[in-house]
Coordinates of C-alpha atoms and ligand atoms in Angstrom, one line a residue:
M17 CA -0.1 -0.6 -0.6
G18 CA 1.2 3.1 -1.3
R19 CA 0.5 7.1 -0.1
F20 CA -2.2 8.6 -2.1
Y21 CA -1.2 13.2 -2.2
I22 CA -4.5 14.6 -4.3
T23 CA -5.3 17.8 -3.9
T24 CA -8.5 20.5 -5.9
P25 CA -7.1 23.9 -7.3
I26 CA -8.3 26.0 -4.5
Y27 CA -11.3 28.1 -5.6
Y28 CA -11.7 31.8 -5.3
V29 CA -14.0 33.4 -2.8
N30 CA -15.3 35.5 -4.9
D31 CA -16.8 33.5 -6.4
V32 CA -19.8 31.1 -4.9
P33 CA -19.4 28.4 -5.9
H34 CA -20.2 26.4 -8.5
V35 CA -21.1 23.5 -10.4
G36 CA -17.7 22.9 -12.0
H37 CA -16.5 23.7 -9.2
A38 CA -18.0 20.3 -7.7
Y39 CA -17.3 19.0 -10.6
T40 CA -13.6 19.5 -9.8
T41 CA -13.6 18.1 -5.8
L42 CA -16.5 15.7 -6.1
N43 CA -13.6 13.5 -8.7
A44 CA -11.3 14.5 -6.1
D45 CA -13.1 13.0 -3.0
A46 CA -14.3 10.0 -4.8
L47 CA -10.3 9.3 -5.8
A48 CA -9.7 9.6 -2.2
R49 CA -12.4 7.3 -1.2
W50 CA -11.1 5.0 -3.7
H51 CA -7.9 5.0 -2.8
R52 CA -8.7 4.5 1.4
L53 CA -10.7 1.5 0.6
V54 CA -8.0 0.1 -0.7
G55 CA -5.6 0.7 2.1
D56 CA -3.4 3.7 0.6
D57 CA -2.9 5.8 2.9
T58 CA -4.6 8.9 2.2
F59 CA -4.8 12.3 2.0
F60 CA -7.3 15.2 0.1
L61 CA -6.3 18.8 0.0
T62 CA -9.0 21.9 -0.9
G63 CA -9.5 25.0 0.5
T64 CA -10.0 28.5 -1.3
D65 CA -7.6 31.2 -2.7
E66 CA -7.3 34.5 -1.3
H67 CA -5.2 36.9 -2.6
G68 CA -4.8 39.2 -5.5
Q69 CA -6.3 41.5 -7.6
K70 CA -10.0 40.1 -7.4
V71 CA -10.1 39.0 -4.1
A72 CA -8.9 42.8 -2.8
D73 CA -11.5 44.5 -5.7
A74 CA -14.3 42.9 -4.1
A75 CA -13.5 43.7 -0.1
A76 CA -13.2 47.2 -1.6
K77 CA -16.5 46.9 -3.4
N78 CA -18.5 45.1 -0.6
G79 CA -16.6 47.6 1.9
V80 CA -15.1 45.2 4.1
A81 CA -11.7 45.0 5.1
P82 CA -10.3 41.3 2.5
R83 CA -9.0 40.1 5.6
E84 CA -13.0 39.9 6.1
W85 CA -14.0 40.0 3.2
T86 CA -12.7 36.0 2.6
N87 CA -13.6 35.6 6.5
Q88 CA -17.2 35.2 5.2
T89 CA -16.4 34.3 2.0
S90 CA -13.8 31.1 2.5
R91 CA -16.9 29.2 4.5
R92 CA -18.9 29.2 1.9
F93 CA -17.2 26.4 -0.1
R94 CA -16.5 24.2 3.3
D95 CA -20.3 24.4 3.4
A96 CA -21.3 23.1 0.0
W97 CA -18.2 20.4 0.1
D98 CA -20.1 19.5 4.1
A99 CA -23.6 20.1 1.9
L100 CA -22.5 16.7 -1.4
D101 CA -20.2 14.8 1.6
V102 CA -17.5 15.6 0.5
S103 CA -14.2 13.9 3.0
Y104 CA -11.8 16.8 2.8
D105 CA -9.2 15.6 5.7
D106 CA -7.3 19.3 5.5
F107 CA -8.8 22.8 4.2
I108 CA -5.7 25.2 3.5
R109 CA -7.2 28.7 3.4
T110 CA -4.2 30.9 1.8
T111 CA -4.3 33.9 4.5
E112 CA -3.5 31.0 7.5
P113 CA -1.1 31.4 9.1
R114 CA 1.2 28.3 8.1
H115 CA 0.3 29.3 4.2
Y116 CA 2.0 32.5 4.7
E117 CA 4.9 30.4 6.3
S118 CA 5.4 27.8 3.7
V119 CA 5.4 30.3 1.1
Q120 CA 8.0 32.7 2.2
A121 CA 10.1 29.9 3.2
F122 CA 9.1 28.6 -0.2
L123 CA 10.0 31.7 -1.9
G124 CA 13.0 32.3 0.1
R125 CA 15.1 28.6 -0.5
I126 CA 14.3 29.7 -4.2
Y127 CA 15.7 32.9 -4.1
E128 CA 18.6 31.5 -2.1
N129 CA 19.1 29.3 -4.8
G130 CA 19.5 32.8 -8.2
Y131 CA 16.4 31.8 -9.4
I132 CA 14.7 35.1 -8.2
Y133 CA 15.8 38.7 -9.6
K134 CA 14.4 42.3 -9.2
D135 CA 13.6 43.7 -13.3
V136 CA 11.1 46.3 -14.7
Y137 CA 7.7 44.0 -15.6
R138 CA 5.8 46.2 -18.8
G139 CA 2.3 44.7 -19.4
L140 CA -1.2 44.0 -20.0
Y141 CA -3.0 42.7 -17.1
C142 CA -6.8 40.3 -17.5
V143 CA -7.5 41.0 -13.4
S144 CA -10.1 38.5 -14.3
C145 CA -6.9 36.1 -14.6
E146 CA -5.1 37.4 -12.1
D147 CA -2.5 36.3 -14.9
Y148 CA -0.4 39.4 -18.2
Y149 CA -0.7 38.8 -21.2
T150 CA 1.4 39.9 -24.9
L151 CA -0.3 42.1 -27.7
E152 CA -0.2 39.3 -30.0
A153 CA -1.8 36.6 -26.6
S154 CA -4.3 38.8 -26.1
D155 CA -8.0 39.0 -28.1
D156 CA -7.1 43.1 -29.9
G157 CA -6.5 43.9 -26.5
A158 CA -9.0 42.3 -24.9
C159 CA -8.7 39.6 -22.9
P160 CA -9.2 36.2 -25.1
V161 CA -10.6 34.7 -21.5
H162 CA -13.3 37.7 -20.3
G163 CA -13.6 38.9 -23.0
R164 CA -12.4 42.5 -21.0
P165 CA -9.9 44.8 -22.1
L166 CA -6.8 44.8 -20.3
T167 CA -5.0 47.6 -18.4
E168 CA -1.4 48.3 -18.7
M169 CA 0.2 47.7 -16.0
E170 CA 4.1 48.6 -15.4
E171 CA 6.0 47.7 -12.4
E172 CA 9.7 47.1 -10.8
N173 CA 9.0 43.0 -9.8
W174 CA 11.4 40.4 -8.2
F175 CA 11.1 38.1 -11.2
F176 CA 11.4 33.9 -11.3
R177 CA 14.1 32.5 -14.2
L178 CA 11.3 29.9 -15.2
S179 CA 13.4 29.8 -18.8
A180 CA 16.1 28.1 -16.8
F181 CA 13.8 25.3 -16.8
E182 CA 13.3 25.3 -20.0
D183 CA 15.9 21.9 -20.2
R184 CA 15.4 20.1 -17.5
L185 CA 11.7 20.6 -18.2
R186 CA 11.5 18.8 -21.4
E187 CA 13.2 15.9 -19.6
Y188 CA 11.2 15.8 -17.4
Y189 CA 8.6 15.3 -19.6
D190 CA 10.5 11.9 -21.9
E191 CA 11.4 10.9 -18.1
H192 CA 8.3 11.0 -16.8
P193 CA 4.8 10.1 -19.7
G194 CA 2.6 10.0 -17.3
F195 CA 2.7 13.0 -15.5
V196 CA 0.7 14.6 -17.4
T197 CA -2.9 12.9 -17.8
P198 CA -4.7 12.5 -20.5
E199 CA -2.1 13.0 -23.3
T200 CA -4.0 15.6 -25.4
K201 CA -3.2 18.2 -22.1
R202 CA 0.3 16.4 -21.5
N203 CA 1.0 17.6 -25.5
E204 CA -0.5 20.9 -25.3
A205 CA 1.7 21.4 -22.0
Y206 CA 4.6 19.7 -23.2
S207 CA 4.4 22.9 -26.9
F208 CA 4.1 25.6 -24.2
I209 CA 7.2 24.7 -23.2
K210 CA 8.3 23.4 -26.7
G211 CA 7.5 27.2 -27.3
G212 CA 10.0 29.0 -24.7
L213 CA 9.7 30.1 -21.6
R214 CA 9.7 33.7 -19.8
D215 CA 10.7 34.2 -17.3
I216 CA 7.9 35.4 -15.2
S217 CA 7.1 39.1 -12.5
I218 CA 6.4 37.2 -9.8
T219 CA 5.4 39.5 -6.9
R220 CA 3.5 43.2 -6.1
T221 CA 4.0 46.5 -5.2
S222 CA 0.5 48.0 -6.7
I223 CA -1.5 46.3 -4.2
D224 CA -0.8 45.4 -1.0
W225 CA -3.6 42.3 0.2
G226 CA -0.4 38.9 -0.8
V227 CA 1.8 37.4 1.3
P228 CA 4.9 39.5 2.0
V229 CA 7.8 39.2 0.1
P230 CA 10.8 38.6 3.3
W231 CA 13.2 39.9 2.0
D232 CA 12.1 43.1 0.2
P233 CA 8.5 43.8 2.7
E234 CA 7.4 46.2 0.2
H235 CA 5.9 43.8 -2.0
V236 CA 3.3 41.0 -1.9
F237 CA 3.9 38.4 -4.3
Y238 CA 1.5 37.4 -6.7
V239 CA -0.5 35.2 -6.0
W240 CA -0.1 33.0 -8.7
Y241 CA 2.8 32.1 -7.2
D242 CA 1.0 31.0 -3.1
A243 CA -1.3 29.6 -4.4
L244 CA 0.5 27.1 -5.8
I245 CA 2.2 26.5 -2.9
N246 CA -0.5 26.0 -0.4
Y247 CA 0.2 21.8 -1.7
L248 CA 3.0 22.3 0.3
T249 CA 1.7 24.4 2.9
A250 CA -0.9 21.7 3.7
L251 CA 2.3 19.5 4.6
D252 CA 3.8 21.8 6.5
Y253 CA 7.1 23.1 4.1
G254 CA 9.5 24.9 6.2
R255 CA 7.7 24.0 9.9
D256 CA 8.7 20.0 8.7
D257 CA 11.2 17.8 7.2
A258 CA 9.7 15.0 7.4
R259 CA 5.9 14.9 6.9
V260 CA 7.3 16.6 3.3
D261 CA 9.3 13.9 2.9
A262 CA 6.4 11.0 3.5
W263 CA 3.6 13.1 1.5
W264 CA 6.3 14.8 -1.8
P265 CA 6.1 13.9 -4.5
A266 CA 3.7 11.8 -4.3
S267 CA 0.4 13.9 -5.2
H268 CA -1.3 14.0 -7.6
H269 CA -3.4 17.8 -8.7
L270 CA -6.7 17.6 -10.1
I271 CA -6.7 20.5 -12.1
G272 CA -9.1 22.2 -14.9
K273 CA -8.1 22.5 -18.0
E274 CA -7.6 26.0 -18.4
I275 CA -4.9 26.0 -15.8
I276 CA -2.5 23.4 -17.4
R277 CA 0.7 26.8 -17.1
F278 CA 0.2 27.2 -14.1
H279 CA 0.2 23.2 -13.2
C280 CA 1.9 22.0 -15.2
V281 CA 5.2 24.6 -16.4
W282 CA 5.2 27.2 -13.3
W283 CA 4.6 24.7 -10.8
P284 CA 7.4 21.5 -11.4
A285 CA 9.3 24.4 -12.9
M286 CA 9.2 26.1 -8.9
C287 CA 9.3 22.9 -7.0
M288 CA 13.0 22.5 -9.1
A289 CA 14.1 25.7 -7.9
A290 CA 13.8 25.3 -4.9
G291 CA 15.5 21.8 -4.9
L292 CA 11.8 19.8 -4.7
E293 CA 11.0 16.4 -7.2
P294 CA 7.8 18.1 -9.6
P295 CA 4.4 16.8 -8.0
H296 CA 3.3 12.8 -8.9
H297 CA 0.5 13.8 -11.4
V298 CA -1.5 16.0 -12.5
Q299 CA -5.2 15.3 -13.9
V300 CA -6.8 17.6 -15.8
H301 CA -10.5 17.6 -16.3
G302 CA -12.4 19.2 -19.2
W303 CA -15.3 22.1 -18.0
L304 CA -18.7 21.4 -17.7
L305 CA -21.1 23.0 -20.4
V306 CA -24.1 24.8 -20.9
G307 CA -26.6 24.3 -24.4
G308 CA -26.5 27.9 -23.6
Q309 CA -29.5 29.2 -20.9
K310 CA -30.4 29.7 -17.8
L311 CA -26.8 31.6 -16.7
S312 CA -25.9 34.5 -15.7
K313 CA -22.6 35.6 -15.1
T314 CA -21.5 33.0 -18.0
M315 CA -18.3 34.0 -20.0
A316 CA -18.0 32.5 -23.5
A317 CA -14.9 30.6 -24.5
E318 CA -14.2 28.6 -27.6
G319 CA -17.9 29.7 -28.5
T320 CA -19.5 28.2 -25.7
V321 CA -21.0 28.7 -22.4
R322 CA -19.0 28.4 -19.5
L323 CA -21.2 27.1 -16.3
T324 CA -20.5 29.8 -13.6
D325 CA -24.2 29.6 -11.3
I326 CA -26.3 27.0 -10.8
A327 CA -25.8 26.8 -7.5
P328 CA -25.1 22.6 -6.2
V329 CA -27.5 23.4 -4.0
V330 CA -30.3 23.4 -5.8
L331 CA -29.2 20.7 -7.0
T332 CA -29.0 18.4 -3.8
D333 CA -32.7 19.7 -3.1
E334 CA -33.9 18.4 -6.0
F335 CA -32.4 14.9 -6.8
G336 CA -30.6 14.2 -3.2
V337 CA -26.9 14.4 -2.7
D338 CA -26.1 10.9 -4.1
P339 CA -27.3 11.3 -7.9
V340 CA -26.1 14.3 -9.0
R341 CA -22.5 13.0 -7.4
Y342 CA -23.4 10.1 -9.6
Y343 CA -24.3 12.8 -12.1
L344 CA -21.5 14.5 -11.6
L345 CA -18.8 11.8 -12.1
R346 CA -20.5 9.2 -14.7
E347 CA -21.2 11.3 -17.2
T348 CA -18.4 12.9 -19.0
A349 CA -14.6 11.4 -18.5
L350 CA -12.0 12.8 -17.5
G351 CA -10.6 15.3 -20.0
N352 CA -13.3 15.5 -21.9
D353 CA -15.8 18.2 -21.7
G354 CA -18.7 18.0 -20.6
E355 CA -22.4 18.9 -21.8
F356 CA -23.9 20.1 -17.3
S357 CA -28.1 19.7 -18.1
Y358 CA -31.4 18.6 -16.0
E359 CA -32.7 17.1 -18.2
G360 CA -29.3 14.9 -18.4
I361 CA -29.5 13.9 -14.4
A362 CA -33.0 14.3 -15.2
H363 CA -32.2 11.0 -17.0
R364 CA -29.9 10.0 -15.2
Y365 CA -32.1 9.6 -12.4
N366 CA -34.5 8.3 -14.1
T367 CA -32.6 4.9 -15.4
D368 CA -29.5 4.5 -14.1
L369 CA -31.1 5.0 -10.4
A370 CA -34.0 4.3 -9.9
N371 CA -34.7 2.2 -12.8
N372 CA -32.1 0.0 -12.7
L373 CA -29.6 -0.4 -8.9
G374 CA -33.3 0.9 -7.2
N375 CA -34.9 -1.7 -8.9
L376 CA -32.2 -4.2 -8.1
V377 CA -32.9 -3.1 -4.4
S378 CA -35.6 -3.5 -4.3
R379 CA -37.1 -6.6 -5.4
V380 CA -34.6 -8.6 -3.6
A381 CA -35.6 -7.8 -0.7
T382 CA -39.7 -8.3 -2.2
V383 CA -38.9 -11.4 -2.7
V384 CA -36.9 -12.0 0.7
A385 CA -39.0 -10.1 2.5
T386 CA -42.3 -13.4 0.8
K387 CA -40.9 -15.7 1.0
C388 CA -37.9 -16.3 2.8
G389 CA -40.0 -14.7 5.9
G390 CA -37.6 -11.3 5.4
V391 CA -33.9 -13.1 6.2
G392 CA -31.5 -13.2 3.2
P393 CA -30.1 -16.3 2.4
A394 CA -25.7 -16.7 1.0
P395 CA -25.1 -17.0 -2.5
D396 CA -23.6 -19.6 -4.1
A397 CA -19.5 -19.7 -4.6
S398 CA -20.3 -21.8 -8.7
S399 CA -22.3 -19.4 -9.5
E400 CA -23.4 -17.9 -13.0
L401 CA -22.8 -13.8 -12.0
A402 CA -19.7 -15.0 -9.3
G403 CA -17.0 -15.1 -13.1
E404 CA -19.1 -11.8 -14.6
A405 CA -19.3 -9.8 -10.7
R406 CA -15.5 -10.7 -11.0
Q407 CA -15.1 -8.9 -14.4
A408 CA -17.1 -5.9 -12.6
V409 CA -15.0 -5.5 -9.6
E410 CA -11.1 -5.4 -12.4
A411 CA -12.8 -3.4 -14.6
A412 CA -13.6 -1.0 -12.1
R413 CA -10.6 -1.6 -9.6
A414 CA -9.0 -0.4 -12.9
A415 CA -11.0 2.5 -13.9
W416 CA -10.9 3.7 -10.3
E417 CA -6.8 3.4 -10.6
R418 CA -6.6 5.3 -13.9
F419 CA -8.8 8.3 -13.0
A420 CA -11.8 7.2 -14.5
P421 CA -14.7 7.5 -12.5
H422 CA -16.8 7.4 -15.3
A423 CA -15.5 3.7 -16.6
A424 CA -15.4 2.8 -12.6
L425 CA -19.2 3.5 -12.2
E426 CA -19.6 2.0 -16.4
A427 CA -18.7 -0.8 -15.7
T428 CA -20.1 -1.5 -11.7
W429 CA -23.2 -0.7 -13.9
G430 CA -22.5 -3.1 -16.1
L431 CA -22.9 -5.8 -13.1
I432 CA -26.1 -4.8 -12.1
G433 CA -27.6 -4.9 -15.8
A434 CA -26.4 -8.1 -15.9
T435 CA -28.0 -8.8 -12.0
N436 CA -31.4 -7.7 -13.0
A437 CA -31.5 -9.9 -15.9
Y438 CA -30.4 -13.1 -14.2
L439 CA -33.8 -12.2 -12.3
E440 CA -35.5 -11.8 -15.0
R441 CA -34.3 -15.3 -16.8
H442 CA -34.9 -17.4 -12.8
A443 CA -38.4 -14.9 -11.7
P444 CA -37.8 -15.7 -8.3
W445 CA -41.0 -14.5 -7.0
K446 CA -42.8 -16.3 -9.2
M447 CA -40.7 -19.9 -7.7
E448 CA -41.2 -21.6 -4.8
P449 CA -39.2 -21.6 -1.3
G450 CA -36.6 -23.9 -1.4
A451 CA -32.7 -24.3 -3.0
A452 CA -33.4 -23.2 -5.4
L453 CA -34.5 -19.9 -4.8
D454 CA -32.0 -19.5 -2.4
R455 CA -29.4 -19.0 -4.9
V456 CA -30.9 -17.1 -7.1
L457 CA -31.7 -14.8 -4.4
G458 CA -28.2 -15.6 -2.6
D459 CA -26.2 -14.4 -5.3
A460 CA -28.2 -11.2 -6.1
L461 CA -27.4 -10.4 -2.4
E462 CA -24.2 -11.1 -3.7
V463 CA -24.1 -8.7 -6.2
L464 CA -25.9 -5.8 -4.0
R465 CA -22.7 -6.3 -1.2
L466 CA -20.4 -6.7 -4.2
V467 CA -22.1 -2.4 -5.9
A468 CA -22.1 -0.7 -2.3
V469 CA -18.7 -1.8 -1.9
L470 CA -17.9 0.0 -5.1
I471 CA -20.2 2.3 -5.6
G472 CA -19.2 3.5 -1.8
P473 CA -16.7 6.0 -3.5
A474 CA -19.4 7.8 -5.0
M475 CA -21.9 7.3 -3.5
P476 CA -21.4 7.4 0.2
G477 CA -25.1 7.8 1.5
V478 CA -26.3 5.7 -0.1
A479 CA -23.5 2.2 -0.2
T480 CA -24.3 2.2 3.6
E481 CA -28.3 2.7 3.5
I482 CA -27.8 -0.3 0.5
W483 CA -25.1 -2.1 3.0
S484 CA -27.4 -1.7 6.3
R485 CA -31.0 -3.5 4.6
L486 CA -28.4 -6.2 3.2
G487 CA -29.0 -6.6 7.5
L488 CA -24.5 -6.5 7.5
T489 CA -22.5 -4.0 10.8
G490 CA -20.7 -0.9 9.4
S491 CA -20.8 0.3 6.1
P492 CA -18.7 -0.8 3.1
S493 CA -15.5 0.9 3.5
D494 CA -14.4 -1.1 7.0
E495 CA -12.5 -4.1 4.4
R496 CA -10.0 -2.8 2.7
A497 CA -11.0 -3.3 -1.5
D498 CA -9.0 -6.5 -1.5
V499 CA -11.4 -8.8 1.3
A500 CA -14.3 -6.4 0.2
L501 CA -14.7 -7.6 -3.3
V502 CA -13.7 -11.0 -3.2
W503 CA -17.9 -13.1 -4.4
G504 CA -19.0 -14.7 -1.9
R505 CA -18.1 -13.0 1.1
Y506 CA -22.5 -12.1 2.0
P507 CA -22.6 -14.9 5.0
G508 CA -26.4 -14.8 4.5
G509 CA -29.0 -15.4 7.7
L510 CA -29.3 -12.1 8.0
A511 CA -32.3 -9.9 7.9
V512 CA -33.0 -8.1 4.7
V513 CA -34.8 -5.0 4.7
K514 CA -37.4 -4.1 2.5
G515 CA -37.3 0.0 2.5
T516 CA -38.6 2.2 0.8
P517 CA -37.3 3.3 -3.3
L518 CA -34.2 4.5 -2.6
F519 CA -34.6 6.3 -5.7
P520 CA -37.9 7.6 -6.5
R521 CA -38.8 7.4 -9.4
I522 CA -38.7 11.7 -11.2
E523 CA -42.2 12.5 -12.6
G524 CA -42.2 15.0 -15.3
A525 CA -38.3 16.8 -14.3
R526 CA -38.4 19.9 -15.9
Ligands
MSP613 N1 -7.2 30.0 -7.9 C1 -7.4 29.4 -8.9 C2 -6.7 28.3 -8.6 C3 -5.4 28.0 -8.1 S1 -4.3 26.8 -7.3 C4 -3.8 26.4 -7.5 C5 -8.8 29.3 -9.8 N2 -9.8 29.4 -9.4 S2 -10.9 29.1 -10.6 O1 -12.0 29.0 -8.5 O2 -11.4 29.9 -10.7 O3 -11.2 27.6 -10.1 C6 -11.3 26.5 -9.5 C7 -11.4 25.5 -10.9 O4 -12.8 25.3 -10.7 C8 -10.8 25.2 -12.2 O5 -9.9 24.5 -12.6 C9 -11.5 24.2 -11.9 O6 -11.6 22.7 -11.6 C10 -12.9 24.7 -11.3 N3 -13.9 25.2 -12.8 C11 -14.3 26.3 -12.5 N4 -15.3 26.5 -13.7 C12 -15.7 24.3 -14.1 C13 -16.2 24.7 -15.5 N5 -17.4 24.8 -15.7 N6 -16.1 23.6 -15.9 C14 -15.6 22.3 -15.2 N7 -15.1 23.1 -13.5 C15 -14.4 24.5 -13.5 O7 -8.5 29.0 -11.2

């Protein structure tokens, strides 16, 4: 068993958590839960990014000091993740003293190593991106992402010698083919490097809302420069070397495709400059897009509209927490863009959850109640379903391991479908009580036990509910996957609970 350190990007506090943020966080959560299940020592980090011009402007607009503003707004993310049953191990805020310490220690190290120097910076700046653009990269002087005019900035800044890392980054990419996945995103990152790297300005004097530069306190670090270091702050960088050594570089950064350059070019170079290994893996995901309706603060990007104002709570109120989790994890492969729609959730809910999983649970429990006095029989070691289950377990396991929650769920639903077909074939509701009936029901109960284990990372609440309906004690994540996922562990002789429908059908979904 190894160590598994997974992170989400830290979210800007001036945004309200929306389904796009939830998409990243839930994928990280499911992966963390899977790795805990297989017995990996797992550490799951999320948090909020609280410095920079954008946040300072939002605070000023609301008539409060930046610190007060971030105290109010960071909470919204924590609340959203709690409501979505997100099992983070640490929630970092970049305004915490521990972060200031780690940023100053890390950048201090890079400074001592000679990779930081002073110069004058002139450039076009987009406050929404918190990033500079060259005129060529702009849309006639406007931000290519936000469409707003860029501001001319001229400042005496400290610079990071990114250009010194071009060769080492290329080598790193060549020697670590799995550093950035999927492959298309790796190629994108690699082509940034091949296109030539310019040094970057890493400090500001125009604002004071940031982490002070220890060797030049007139300056604060540029927000991206402090933000990336959060991944090390949470490991107590600068305070506890043994903890950093234990967890770094066993890290997996899950990020959206718009922040590839920061994570796949700057961040590994910064690590190299500080004398650390680059992170182990960056998994890039696409955007959830909405087909043009129901949006307010949206932006035109790549000819489509980005989803920015659907609060997760609107969906969980209507569908329940686990169905929303399921939809977001199941619908889109990590790496691709996905179309998010209300109709899409309602469709998945009615077909995969109500008709397949819910129906399997309810028909098995009903027949156990009517034909077996409510006591579930044990499975058959040589059941025709055992082979099917083994294949599904293997496929799901492999998919979780390669950061493909959608494929893990697809494999699990393949088993659910096969089991529903098995029940149709044998029609236990028409059979007389006896050994043959017990065999069919025992097999179906065993599949449900396996399904509860397999869906646990995606739908922890539903998994535990199924588990207790089967008469099992504890929860499906109590045993390690290599033990729990072996066919035949449903003991039989347990009281099976019929309960109310797990997923009442949604009629006339709007
Ligand atoms: N603060 C920076 C990240 C710093 S990490 C050291 C940032 N924050 S953000 O709040 O703007 O975006 C964070 C992440 O939210 C994005 O990388 C992306 O993962 C996710 N998403 C925001 N909108 C999204 C969609 N519409 N779809 C999918 N994910 C989206 O960037």
